[in-house]
XYZ file of N, CA and C in Angstrom:
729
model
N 97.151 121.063 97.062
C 97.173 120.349 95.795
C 98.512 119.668 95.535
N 99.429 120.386 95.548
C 101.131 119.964 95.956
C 101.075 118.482 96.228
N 100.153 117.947 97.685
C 100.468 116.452 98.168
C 99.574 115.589 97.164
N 98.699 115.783 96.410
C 97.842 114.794 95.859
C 98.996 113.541 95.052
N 99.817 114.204 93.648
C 100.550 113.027 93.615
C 101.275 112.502 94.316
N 101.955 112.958 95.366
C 102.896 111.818 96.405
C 101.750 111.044 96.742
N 100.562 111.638 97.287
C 99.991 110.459 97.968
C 99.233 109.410 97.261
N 99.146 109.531 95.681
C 98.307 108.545 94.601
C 99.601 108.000 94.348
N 101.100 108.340 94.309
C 101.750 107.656 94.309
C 102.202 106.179 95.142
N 102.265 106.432 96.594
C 101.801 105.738 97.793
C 100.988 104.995 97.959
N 99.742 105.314 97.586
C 98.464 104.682 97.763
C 98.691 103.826 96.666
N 98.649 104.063 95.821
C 98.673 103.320 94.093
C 99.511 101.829 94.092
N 100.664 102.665 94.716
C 101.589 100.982 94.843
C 101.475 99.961 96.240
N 100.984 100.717 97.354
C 100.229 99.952 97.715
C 99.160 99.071 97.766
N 98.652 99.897 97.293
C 96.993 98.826 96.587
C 97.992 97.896 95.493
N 98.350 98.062 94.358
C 99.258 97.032 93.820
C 99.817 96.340 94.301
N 100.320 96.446 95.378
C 101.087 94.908 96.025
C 100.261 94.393 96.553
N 98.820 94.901 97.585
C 97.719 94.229 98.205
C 97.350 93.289 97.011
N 96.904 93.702 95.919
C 95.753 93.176 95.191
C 96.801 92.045 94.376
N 97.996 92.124 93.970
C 98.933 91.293 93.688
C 99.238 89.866 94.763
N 99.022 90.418 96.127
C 99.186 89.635 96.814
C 98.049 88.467 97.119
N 96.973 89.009 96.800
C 95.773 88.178 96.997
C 95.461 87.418 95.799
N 95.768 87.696 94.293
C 95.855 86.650 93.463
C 96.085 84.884 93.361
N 96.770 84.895 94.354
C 97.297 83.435 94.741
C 95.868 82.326 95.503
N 95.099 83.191 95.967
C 94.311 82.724 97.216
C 92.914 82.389 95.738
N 92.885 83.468 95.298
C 91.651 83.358 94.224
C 91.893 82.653 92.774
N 92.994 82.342 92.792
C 93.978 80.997 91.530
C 93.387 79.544 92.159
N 93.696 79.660 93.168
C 93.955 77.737 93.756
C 94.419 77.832 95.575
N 93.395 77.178 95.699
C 93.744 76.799 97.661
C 94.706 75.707 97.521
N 95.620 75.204 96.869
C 96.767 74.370 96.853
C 97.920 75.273 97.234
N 97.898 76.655 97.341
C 98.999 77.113 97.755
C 99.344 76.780 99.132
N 98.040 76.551 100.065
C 97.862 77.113 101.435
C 99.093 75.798 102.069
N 99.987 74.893 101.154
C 100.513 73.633 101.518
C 102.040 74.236 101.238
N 101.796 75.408 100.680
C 103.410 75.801 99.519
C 103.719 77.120 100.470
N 103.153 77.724 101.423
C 103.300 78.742 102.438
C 104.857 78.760 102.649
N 105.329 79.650 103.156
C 106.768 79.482 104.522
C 107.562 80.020 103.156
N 107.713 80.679 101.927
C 108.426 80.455 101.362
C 109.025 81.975 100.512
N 108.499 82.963 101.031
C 108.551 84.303 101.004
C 110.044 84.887 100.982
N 110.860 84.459 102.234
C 112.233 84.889 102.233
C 113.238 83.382 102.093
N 112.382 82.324 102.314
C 113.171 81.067 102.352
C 113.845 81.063 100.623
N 114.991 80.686 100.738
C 114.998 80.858 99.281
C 115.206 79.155 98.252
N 113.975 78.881 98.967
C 113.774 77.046 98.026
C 113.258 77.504 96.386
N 113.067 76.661 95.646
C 112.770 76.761 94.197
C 111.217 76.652 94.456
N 110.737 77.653 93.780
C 109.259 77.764 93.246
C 108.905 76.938 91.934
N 107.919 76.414 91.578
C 107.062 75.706 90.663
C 106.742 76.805 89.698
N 106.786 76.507 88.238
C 106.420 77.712 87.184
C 105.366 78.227 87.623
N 105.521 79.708 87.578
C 103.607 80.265 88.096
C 103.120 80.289 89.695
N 104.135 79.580 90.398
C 104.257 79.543 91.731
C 104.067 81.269 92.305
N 103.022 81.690 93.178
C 103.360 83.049 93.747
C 102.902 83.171 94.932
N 104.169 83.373 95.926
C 103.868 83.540 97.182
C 103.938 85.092 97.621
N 103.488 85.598 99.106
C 103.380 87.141 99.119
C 103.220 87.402 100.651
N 103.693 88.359 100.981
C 103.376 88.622 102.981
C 103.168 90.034 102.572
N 102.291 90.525 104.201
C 102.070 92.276 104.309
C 102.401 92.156 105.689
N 102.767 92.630 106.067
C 103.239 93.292 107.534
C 104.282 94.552 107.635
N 104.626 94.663 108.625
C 105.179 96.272 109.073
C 106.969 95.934 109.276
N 107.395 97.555 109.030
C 109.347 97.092 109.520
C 109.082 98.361 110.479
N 110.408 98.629 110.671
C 111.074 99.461 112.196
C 111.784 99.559 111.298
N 112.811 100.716 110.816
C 114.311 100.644 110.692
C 114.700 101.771 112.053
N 115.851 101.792 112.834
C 115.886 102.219 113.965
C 117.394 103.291 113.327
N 116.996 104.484 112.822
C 118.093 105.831 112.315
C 119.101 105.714 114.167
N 120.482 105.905 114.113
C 121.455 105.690 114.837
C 120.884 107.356 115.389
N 121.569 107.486 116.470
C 121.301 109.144 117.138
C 122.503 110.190 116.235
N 123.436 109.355 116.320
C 124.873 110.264 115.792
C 124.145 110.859 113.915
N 123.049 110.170 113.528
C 122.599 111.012 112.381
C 121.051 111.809 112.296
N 120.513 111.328 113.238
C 119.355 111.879 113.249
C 119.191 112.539 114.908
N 118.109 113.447 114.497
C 118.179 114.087 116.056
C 116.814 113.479 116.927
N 116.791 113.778 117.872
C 115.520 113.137 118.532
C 114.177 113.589 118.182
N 114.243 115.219 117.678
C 112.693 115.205 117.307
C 111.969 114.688 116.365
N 113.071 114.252 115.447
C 112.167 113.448 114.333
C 111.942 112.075 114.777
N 110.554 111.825 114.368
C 109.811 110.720 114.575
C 109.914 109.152 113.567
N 110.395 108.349 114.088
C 110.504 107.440 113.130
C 109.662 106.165 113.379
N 108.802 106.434 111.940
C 107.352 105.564 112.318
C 107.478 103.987 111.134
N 106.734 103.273 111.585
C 107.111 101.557 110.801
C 106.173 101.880 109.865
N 106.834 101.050 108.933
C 106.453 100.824 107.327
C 105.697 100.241 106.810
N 104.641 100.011 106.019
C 104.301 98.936 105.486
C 105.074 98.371 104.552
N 105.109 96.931 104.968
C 105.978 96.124 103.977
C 105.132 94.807 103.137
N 105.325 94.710 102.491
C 105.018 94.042 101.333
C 106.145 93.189 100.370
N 106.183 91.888 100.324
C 106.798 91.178 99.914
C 106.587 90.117 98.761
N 107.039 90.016 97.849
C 106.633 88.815 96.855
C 107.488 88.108 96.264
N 107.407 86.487 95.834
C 108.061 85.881 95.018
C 107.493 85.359 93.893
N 107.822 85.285 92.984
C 106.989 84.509 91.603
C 108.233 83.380 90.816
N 107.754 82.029 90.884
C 108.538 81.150 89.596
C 108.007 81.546 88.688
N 109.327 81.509 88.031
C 109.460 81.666 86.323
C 109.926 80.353 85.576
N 110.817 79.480 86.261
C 111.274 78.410 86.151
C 111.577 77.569 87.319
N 112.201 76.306 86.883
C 112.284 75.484 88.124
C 113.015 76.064 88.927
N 114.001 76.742 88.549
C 114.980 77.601 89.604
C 115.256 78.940 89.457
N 114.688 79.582 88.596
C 114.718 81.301 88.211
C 113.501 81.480 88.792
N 113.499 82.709 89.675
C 112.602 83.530 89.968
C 112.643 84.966 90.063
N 111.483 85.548 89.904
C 111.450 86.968 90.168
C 110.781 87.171 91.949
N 111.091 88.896 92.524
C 111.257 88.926 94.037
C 111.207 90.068 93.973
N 110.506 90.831 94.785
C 109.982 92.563 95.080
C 109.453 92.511 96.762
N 109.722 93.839 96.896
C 109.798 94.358 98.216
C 109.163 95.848 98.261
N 107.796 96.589 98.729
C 107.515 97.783 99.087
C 107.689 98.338 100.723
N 108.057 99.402 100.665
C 107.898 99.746 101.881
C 107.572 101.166 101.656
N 106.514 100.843 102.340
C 105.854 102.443 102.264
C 105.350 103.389 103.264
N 105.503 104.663 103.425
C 105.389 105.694 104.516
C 105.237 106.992 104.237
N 104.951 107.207 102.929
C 104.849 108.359 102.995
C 106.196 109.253 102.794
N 106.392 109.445 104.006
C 107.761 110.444 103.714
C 109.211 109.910 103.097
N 109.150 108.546 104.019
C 110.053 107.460 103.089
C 109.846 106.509 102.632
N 109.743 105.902 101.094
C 109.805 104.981 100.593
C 110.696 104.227 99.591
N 110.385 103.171 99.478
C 111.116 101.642 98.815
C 110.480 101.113 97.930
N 110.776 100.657 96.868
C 110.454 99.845 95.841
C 111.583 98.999 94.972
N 111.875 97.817 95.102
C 112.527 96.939 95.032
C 112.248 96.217 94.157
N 112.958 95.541 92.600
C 112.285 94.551 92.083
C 113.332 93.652 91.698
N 113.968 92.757 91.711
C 114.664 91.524 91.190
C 114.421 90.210 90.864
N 115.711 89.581 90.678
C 115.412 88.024 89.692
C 116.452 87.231 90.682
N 116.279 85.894 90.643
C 117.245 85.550 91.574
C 117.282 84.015 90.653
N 118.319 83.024 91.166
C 118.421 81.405 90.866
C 118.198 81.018 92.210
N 117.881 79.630 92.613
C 118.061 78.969 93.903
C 117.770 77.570 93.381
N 118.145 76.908 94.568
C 118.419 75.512 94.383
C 118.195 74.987 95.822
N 117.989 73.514 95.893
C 117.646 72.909 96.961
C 118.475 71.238 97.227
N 119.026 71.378 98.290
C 119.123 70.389 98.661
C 119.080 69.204 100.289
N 118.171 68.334 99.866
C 117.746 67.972 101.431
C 116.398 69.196 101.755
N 117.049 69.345 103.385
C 116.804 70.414 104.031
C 117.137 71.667 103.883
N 118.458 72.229 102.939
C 118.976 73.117 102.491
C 118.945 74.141 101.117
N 118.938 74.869 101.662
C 117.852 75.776 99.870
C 119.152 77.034 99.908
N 119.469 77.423 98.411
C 120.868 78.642 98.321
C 119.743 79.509 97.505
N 120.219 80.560 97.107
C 119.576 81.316 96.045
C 120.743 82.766 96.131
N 121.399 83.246 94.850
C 122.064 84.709 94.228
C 120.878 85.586 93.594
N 120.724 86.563 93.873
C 119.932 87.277 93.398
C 119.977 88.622 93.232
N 119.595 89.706 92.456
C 120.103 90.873 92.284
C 118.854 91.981 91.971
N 118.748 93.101 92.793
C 117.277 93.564 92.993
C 118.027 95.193 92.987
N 117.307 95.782 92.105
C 117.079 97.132 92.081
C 116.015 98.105 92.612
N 116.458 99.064 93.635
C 115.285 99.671 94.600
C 115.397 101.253 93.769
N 114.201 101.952 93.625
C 114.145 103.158 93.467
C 112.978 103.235 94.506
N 113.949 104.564 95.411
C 113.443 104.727 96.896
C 112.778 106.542 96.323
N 111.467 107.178 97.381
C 111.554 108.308 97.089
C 111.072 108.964 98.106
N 110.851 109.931 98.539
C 109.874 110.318 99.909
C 109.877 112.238 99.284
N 108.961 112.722 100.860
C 108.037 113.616 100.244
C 108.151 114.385 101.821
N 108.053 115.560 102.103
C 108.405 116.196 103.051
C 108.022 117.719 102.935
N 106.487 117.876 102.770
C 105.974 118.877 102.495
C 104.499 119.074 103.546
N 105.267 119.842 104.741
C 104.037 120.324 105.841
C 104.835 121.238 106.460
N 103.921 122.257 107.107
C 104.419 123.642 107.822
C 105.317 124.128 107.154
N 104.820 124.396 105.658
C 105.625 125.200 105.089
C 106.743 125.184 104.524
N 107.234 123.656 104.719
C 108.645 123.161 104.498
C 108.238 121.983 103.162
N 108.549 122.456 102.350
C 108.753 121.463 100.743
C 109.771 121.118 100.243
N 109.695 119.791 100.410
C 110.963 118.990 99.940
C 110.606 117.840 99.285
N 111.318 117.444 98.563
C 111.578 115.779 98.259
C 112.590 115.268 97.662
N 112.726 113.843 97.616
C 113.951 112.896 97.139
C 113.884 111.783 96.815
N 114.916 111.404 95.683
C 114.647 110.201 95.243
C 116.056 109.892 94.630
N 116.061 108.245 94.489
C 117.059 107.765 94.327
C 117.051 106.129 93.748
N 118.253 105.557 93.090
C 118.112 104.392 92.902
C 119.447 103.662 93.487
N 119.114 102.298 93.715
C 120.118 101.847 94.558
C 120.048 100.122 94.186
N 121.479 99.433 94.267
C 121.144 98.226 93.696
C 121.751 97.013 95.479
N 120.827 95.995 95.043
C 121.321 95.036 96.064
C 121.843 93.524 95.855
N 122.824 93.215 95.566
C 123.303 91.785 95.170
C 123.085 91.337 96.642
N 122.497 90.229 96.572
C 122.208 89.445 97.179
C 122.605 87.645 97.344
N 122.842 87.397 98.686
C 123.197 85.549 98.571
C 122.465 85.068 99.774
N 121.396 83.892 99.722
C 120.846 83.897 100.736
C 121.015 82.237 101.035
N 120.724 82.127 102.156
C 120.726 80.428 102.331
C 119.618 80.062 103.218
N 119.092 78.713 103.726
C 118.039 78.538 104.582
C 118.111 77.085 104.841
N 117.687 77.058 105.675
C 117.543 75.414 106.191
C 116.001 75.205 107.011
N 115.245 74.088 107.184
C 113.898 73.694 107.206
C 114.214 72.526 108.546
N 113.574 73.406 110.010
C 114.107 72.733 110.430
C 112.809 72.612 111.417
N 112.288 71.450 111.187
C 110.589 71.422 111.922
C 109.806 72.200 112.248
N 109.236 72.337 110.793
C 108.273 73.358 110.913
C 108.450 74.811 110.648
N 109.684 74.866 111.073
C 110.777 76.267 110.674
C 111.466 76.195 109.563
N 111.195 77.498 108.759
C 112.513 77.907 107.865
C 113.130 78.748 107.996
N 114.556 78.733 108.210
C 115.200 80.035 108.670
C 115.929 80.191 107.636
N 115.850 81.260 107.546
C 116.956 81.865 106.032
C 118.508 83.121 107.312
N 118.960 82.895 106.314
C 120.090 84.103 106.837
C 120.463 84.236 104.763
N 120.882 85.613 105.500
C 121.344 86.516 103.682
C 122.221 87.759 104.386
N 123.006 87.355 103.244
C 123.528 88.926 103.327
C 123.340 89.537 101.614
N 123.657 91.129 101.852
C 123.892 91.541 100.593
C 124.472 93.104 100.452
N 125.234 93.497 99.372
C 125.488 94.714 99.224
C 124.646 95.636 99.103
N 125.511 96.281 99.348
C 124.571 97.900 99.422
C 125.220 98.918 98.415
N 124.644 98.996 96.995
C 125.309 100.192 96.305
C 124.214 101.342 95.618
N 124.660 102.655 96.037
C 124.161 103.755 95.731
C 124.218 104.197 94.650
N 123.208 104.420 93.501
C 123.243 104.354 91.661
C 123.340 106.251 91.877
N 122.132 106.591 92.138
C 121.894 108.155 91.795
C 121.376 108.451 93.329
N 120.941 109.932 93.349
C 120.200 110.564 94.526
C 119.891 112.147 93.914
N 118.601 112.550 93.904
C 118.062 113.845 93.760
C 117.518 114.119 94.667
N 117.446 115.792 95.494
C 116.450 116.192 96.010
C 116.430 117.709 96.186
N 115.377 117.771 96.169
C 114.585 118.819 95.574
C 113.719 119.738 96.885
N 114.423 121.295 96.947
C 113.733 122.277 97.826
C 112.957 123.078 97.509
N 111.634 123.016 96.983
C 110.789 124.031 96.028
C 111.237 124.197 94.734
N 111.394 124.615 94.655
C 112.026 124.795 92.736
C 113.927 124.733 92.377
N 114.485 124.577 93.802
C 115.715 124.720 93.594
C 115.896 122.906 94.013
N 117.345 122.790 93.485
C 117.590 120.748 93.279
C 118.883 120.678 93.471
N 119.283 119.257 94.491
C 120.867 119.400 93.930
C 120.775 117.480 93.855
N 121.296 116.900 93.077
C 121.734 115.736 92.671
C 123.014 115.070 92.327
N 123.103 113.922 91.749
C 124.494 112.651 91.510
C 124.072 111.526 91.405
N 124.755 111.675 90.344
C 124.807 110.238 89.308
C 126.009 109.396 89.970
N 126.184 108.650 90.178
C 127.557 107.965 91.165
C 127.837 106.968 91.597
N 127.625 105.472 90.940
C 127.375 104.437 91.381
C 128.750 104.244 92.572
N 128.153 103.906 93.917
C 129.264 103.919 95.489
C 128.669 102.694 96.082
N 129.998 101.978 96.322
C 129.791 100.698 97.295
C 129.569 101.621 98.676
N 128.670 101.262 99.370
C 128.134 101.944 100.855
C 128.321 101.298 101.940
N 127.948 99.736 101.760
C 128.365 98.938 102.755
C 127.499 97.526 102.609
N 126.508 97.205 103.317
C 126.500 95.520 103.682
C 124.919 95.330 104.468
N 124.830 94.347 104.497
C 123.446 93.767 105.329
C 123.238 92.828 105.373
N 123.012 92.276 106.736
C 122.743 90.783 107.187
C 120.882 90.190 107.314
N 120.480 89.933 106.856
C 118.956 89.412 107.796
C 119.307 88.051 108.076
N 118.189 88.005 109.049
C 117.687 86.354 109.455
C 116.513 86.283 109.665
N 115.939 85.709 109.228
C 114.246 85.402 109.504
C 113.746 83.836 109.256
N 112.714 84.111 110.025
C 112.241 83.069 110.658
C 110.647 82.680 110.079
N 110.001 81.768 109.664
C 108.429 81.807 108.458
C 108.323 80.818 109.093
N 106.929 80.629 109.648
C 106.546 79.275 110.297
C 104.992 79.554 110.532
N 104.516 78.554 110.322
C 103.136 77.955 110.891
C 102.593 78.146 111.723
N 102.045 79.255 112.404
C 101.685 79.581 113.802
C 100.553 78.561 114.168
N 99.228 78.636 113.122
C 98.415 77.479 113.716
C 97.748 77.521 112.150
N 97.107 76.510 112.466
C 96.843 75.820 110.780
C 96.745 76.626 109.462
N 97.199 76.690 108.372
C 97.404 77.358 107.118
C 97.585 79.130 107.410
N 98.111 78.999 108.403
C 98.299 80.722 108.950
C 99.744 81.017 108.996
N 100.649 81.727 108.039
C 101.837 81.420 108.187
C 102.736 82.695 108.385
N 103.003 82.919 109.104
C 103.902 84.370 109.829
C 105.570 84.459 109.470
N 105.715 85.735 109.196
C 107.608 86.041 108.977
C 108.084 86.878 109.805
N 109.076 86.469 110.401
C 109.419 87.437 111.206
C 110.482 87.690 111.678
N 111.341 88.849 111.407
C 113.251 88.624 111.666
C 113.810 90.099 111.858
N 114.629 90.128 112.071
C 115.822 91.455 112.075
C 116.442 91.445 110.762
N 117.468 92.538 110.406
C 117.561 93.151 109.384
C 118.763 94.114 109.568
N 120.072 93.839 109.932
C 121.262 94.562 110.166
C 121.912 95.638 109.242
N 122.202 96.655 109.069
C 122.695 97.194 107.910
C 123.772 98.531 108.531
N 125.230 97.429 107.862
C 125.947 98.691 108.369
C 126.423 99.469 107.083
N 126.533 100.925 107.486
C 126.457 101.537 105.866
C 126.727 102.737 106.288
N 127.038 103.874 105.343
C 127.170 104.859 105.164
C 125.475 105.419 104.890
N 125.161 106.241 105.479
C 123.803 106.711 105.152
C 123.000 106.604 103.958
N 121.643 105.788 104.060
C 121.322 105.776 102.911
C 119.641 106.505 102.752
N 118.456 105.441 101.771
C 117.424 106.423 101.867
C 116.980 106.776 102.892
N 117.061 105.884 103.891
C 116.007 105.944 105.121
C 116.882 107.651 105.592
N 117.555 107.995 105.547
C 118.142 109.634 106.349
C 118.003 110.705 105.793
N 117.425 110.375 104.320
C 117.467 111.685 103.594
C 117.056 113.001 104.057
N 115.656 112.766 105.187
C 115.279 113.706 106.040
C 115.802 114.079 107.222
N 116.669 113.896 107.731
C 117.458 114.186 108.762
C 118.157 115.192 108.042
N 118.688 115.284 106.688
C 119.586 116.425 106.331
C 120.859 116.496 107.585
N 121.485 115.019 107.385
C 122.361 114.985 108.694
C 123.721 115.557 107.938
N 124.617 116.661 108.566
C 126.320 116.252 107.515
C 126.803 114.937 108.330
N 126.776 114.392 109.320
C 127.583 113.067 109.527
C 127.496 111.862 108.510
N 128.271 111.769 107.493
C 128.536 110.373 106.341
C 129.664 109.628 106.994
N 129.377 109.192 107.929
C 129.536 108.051 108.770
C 128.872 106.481 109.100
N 130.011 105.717 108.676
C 129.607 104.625 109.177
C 129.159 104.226 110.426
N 127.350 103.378 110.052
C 126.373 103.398 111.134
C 126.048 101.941 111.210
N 125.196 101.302 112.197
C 124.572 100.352 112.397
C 123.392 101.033 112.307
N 122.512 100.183 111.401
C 120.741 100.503 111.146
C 119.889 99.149 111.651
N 119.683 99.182 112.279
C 118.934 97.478 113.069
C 117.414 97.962 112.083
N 117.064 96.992 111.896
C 115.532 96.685 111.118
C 115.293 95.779 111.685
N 113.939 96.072 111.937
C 112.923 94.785 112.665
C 111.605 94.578 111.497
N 111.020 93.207 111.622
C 110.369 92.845 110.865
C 109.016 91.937 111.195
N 107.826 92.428 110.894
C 107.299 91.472 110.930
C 105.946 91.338 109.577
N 105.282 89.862 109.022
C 104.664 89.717 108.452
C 103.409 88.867 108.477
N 102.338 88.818 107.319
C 101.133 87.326 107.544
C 101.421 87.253 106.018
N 101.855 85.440 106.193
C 101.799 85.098 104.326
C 100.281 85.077 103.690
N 100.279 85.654 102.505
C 98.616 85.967 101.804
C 98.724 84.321 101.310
């Protein structure tokens, strides 16, 4: 009985980003022209909403995790919505069960030419769940990401590159009835992506990039229960289909 809410939790916001994501398709087939535009960061049209589902990798370094734990890809889920000609809102799920992500922010962007900027600032409350063979645990946390992204449109291709901070708000977790936590807002470190959204073959539009993050341990390790708080390289791989 223990797992039922983690997993209506999981399930719940998944189905919410699915069924969020398919709104666009059952509004108006004029989107299917406005595609490629998920991580690109060009200006959306008021009411504009674009959305991808596909899977990540984040790849835990050895020096914090040990080999028997298994590290399995995510579902990811992505969205943008105009609010204005150049304000938008931007969310990110990643979900697994034992570790998860939930991401929601607002960003500006602007365009020029071939060239699109966008600042943006997104708050994740991450949580996971670690209750089999007897072993009950869980954790949760909130964490903020300033963000600056840029992109250029270059036949047929949009490639974005971004970087953004990495800061740690709180962290709880919890061993059966006993807890230890912190309140503590900590600069941690940094992250690069680059990705790539393009047209594979007619109105079919794919994302797909890496995801660098060097940092002091963050949600993705909570289960390792590693003591090394050492600065790591976390490679993320990515891939998506725009709804």
């Amino acid at each position: 009985m223990k797992k039922l809410p983690a997993i209506l939790i999981s399930f719940s916001t998944s189905a919410l980003f699915m069924v969020l994501s398919f709104l666009p398709n059952a509004i108006s087939a004029q989107q299917d022209s406005l595609k490629g535009f998920v991580l690109f960061p060009k200006p959306l049209n008021v009411g504009e909403f674009h959305s991808s589902l596909g899977l990540s990798l984040t790849i835990i370094p050895r020096l914090i995790v040990e080999e028997g734990i298994l590290q399995l890809p995510m579902l990811d889920a992505r969205a943008r919505f105009g609010i204005s000609d150049e304000f938008y809102l931007s969310g990110r799920a990643n979900i697994v069960y034992v570790t998860n992500q939930i991401s929601i922010g607002a960003g500006w962007s602007y365009s020029y030419k071939n060239f699109s900027l966008s600042v943006s600032d997104h708050f994740g409350y991450w949580f996971g769940f670690a209750d089999f063979q007897g072993f009950d645990a869980k954790s949760m946390g909130l964490a903020n990401y300033p963000t600056i992204t840029l992109g250029v449109a270059l036949n047929g291709l949009n490639v974005t590159l971004s970087g953004e901070a990495l800061i740690t708000l709180s962290q709880h977790t919890y061993f059966g009835a006993a807890s230890v936590g912190r309140f503590s807002p900590e600069y941690v470190g940094y992250a690069v992506t680059l990705a790539v959204e393009e047209e594979l073959w007619e109105k079919n539009y794919f994302l797909f990039g890496a995801r660098f993050q060097y940092s002091l341990p963050m949600y993705q390790t909570w289960l390792a229960f590693s003591t090394s708080y050492r600065w790591a390289l976390f490679p993320e791989f990515f891939i998506g289909y725009e709804l």
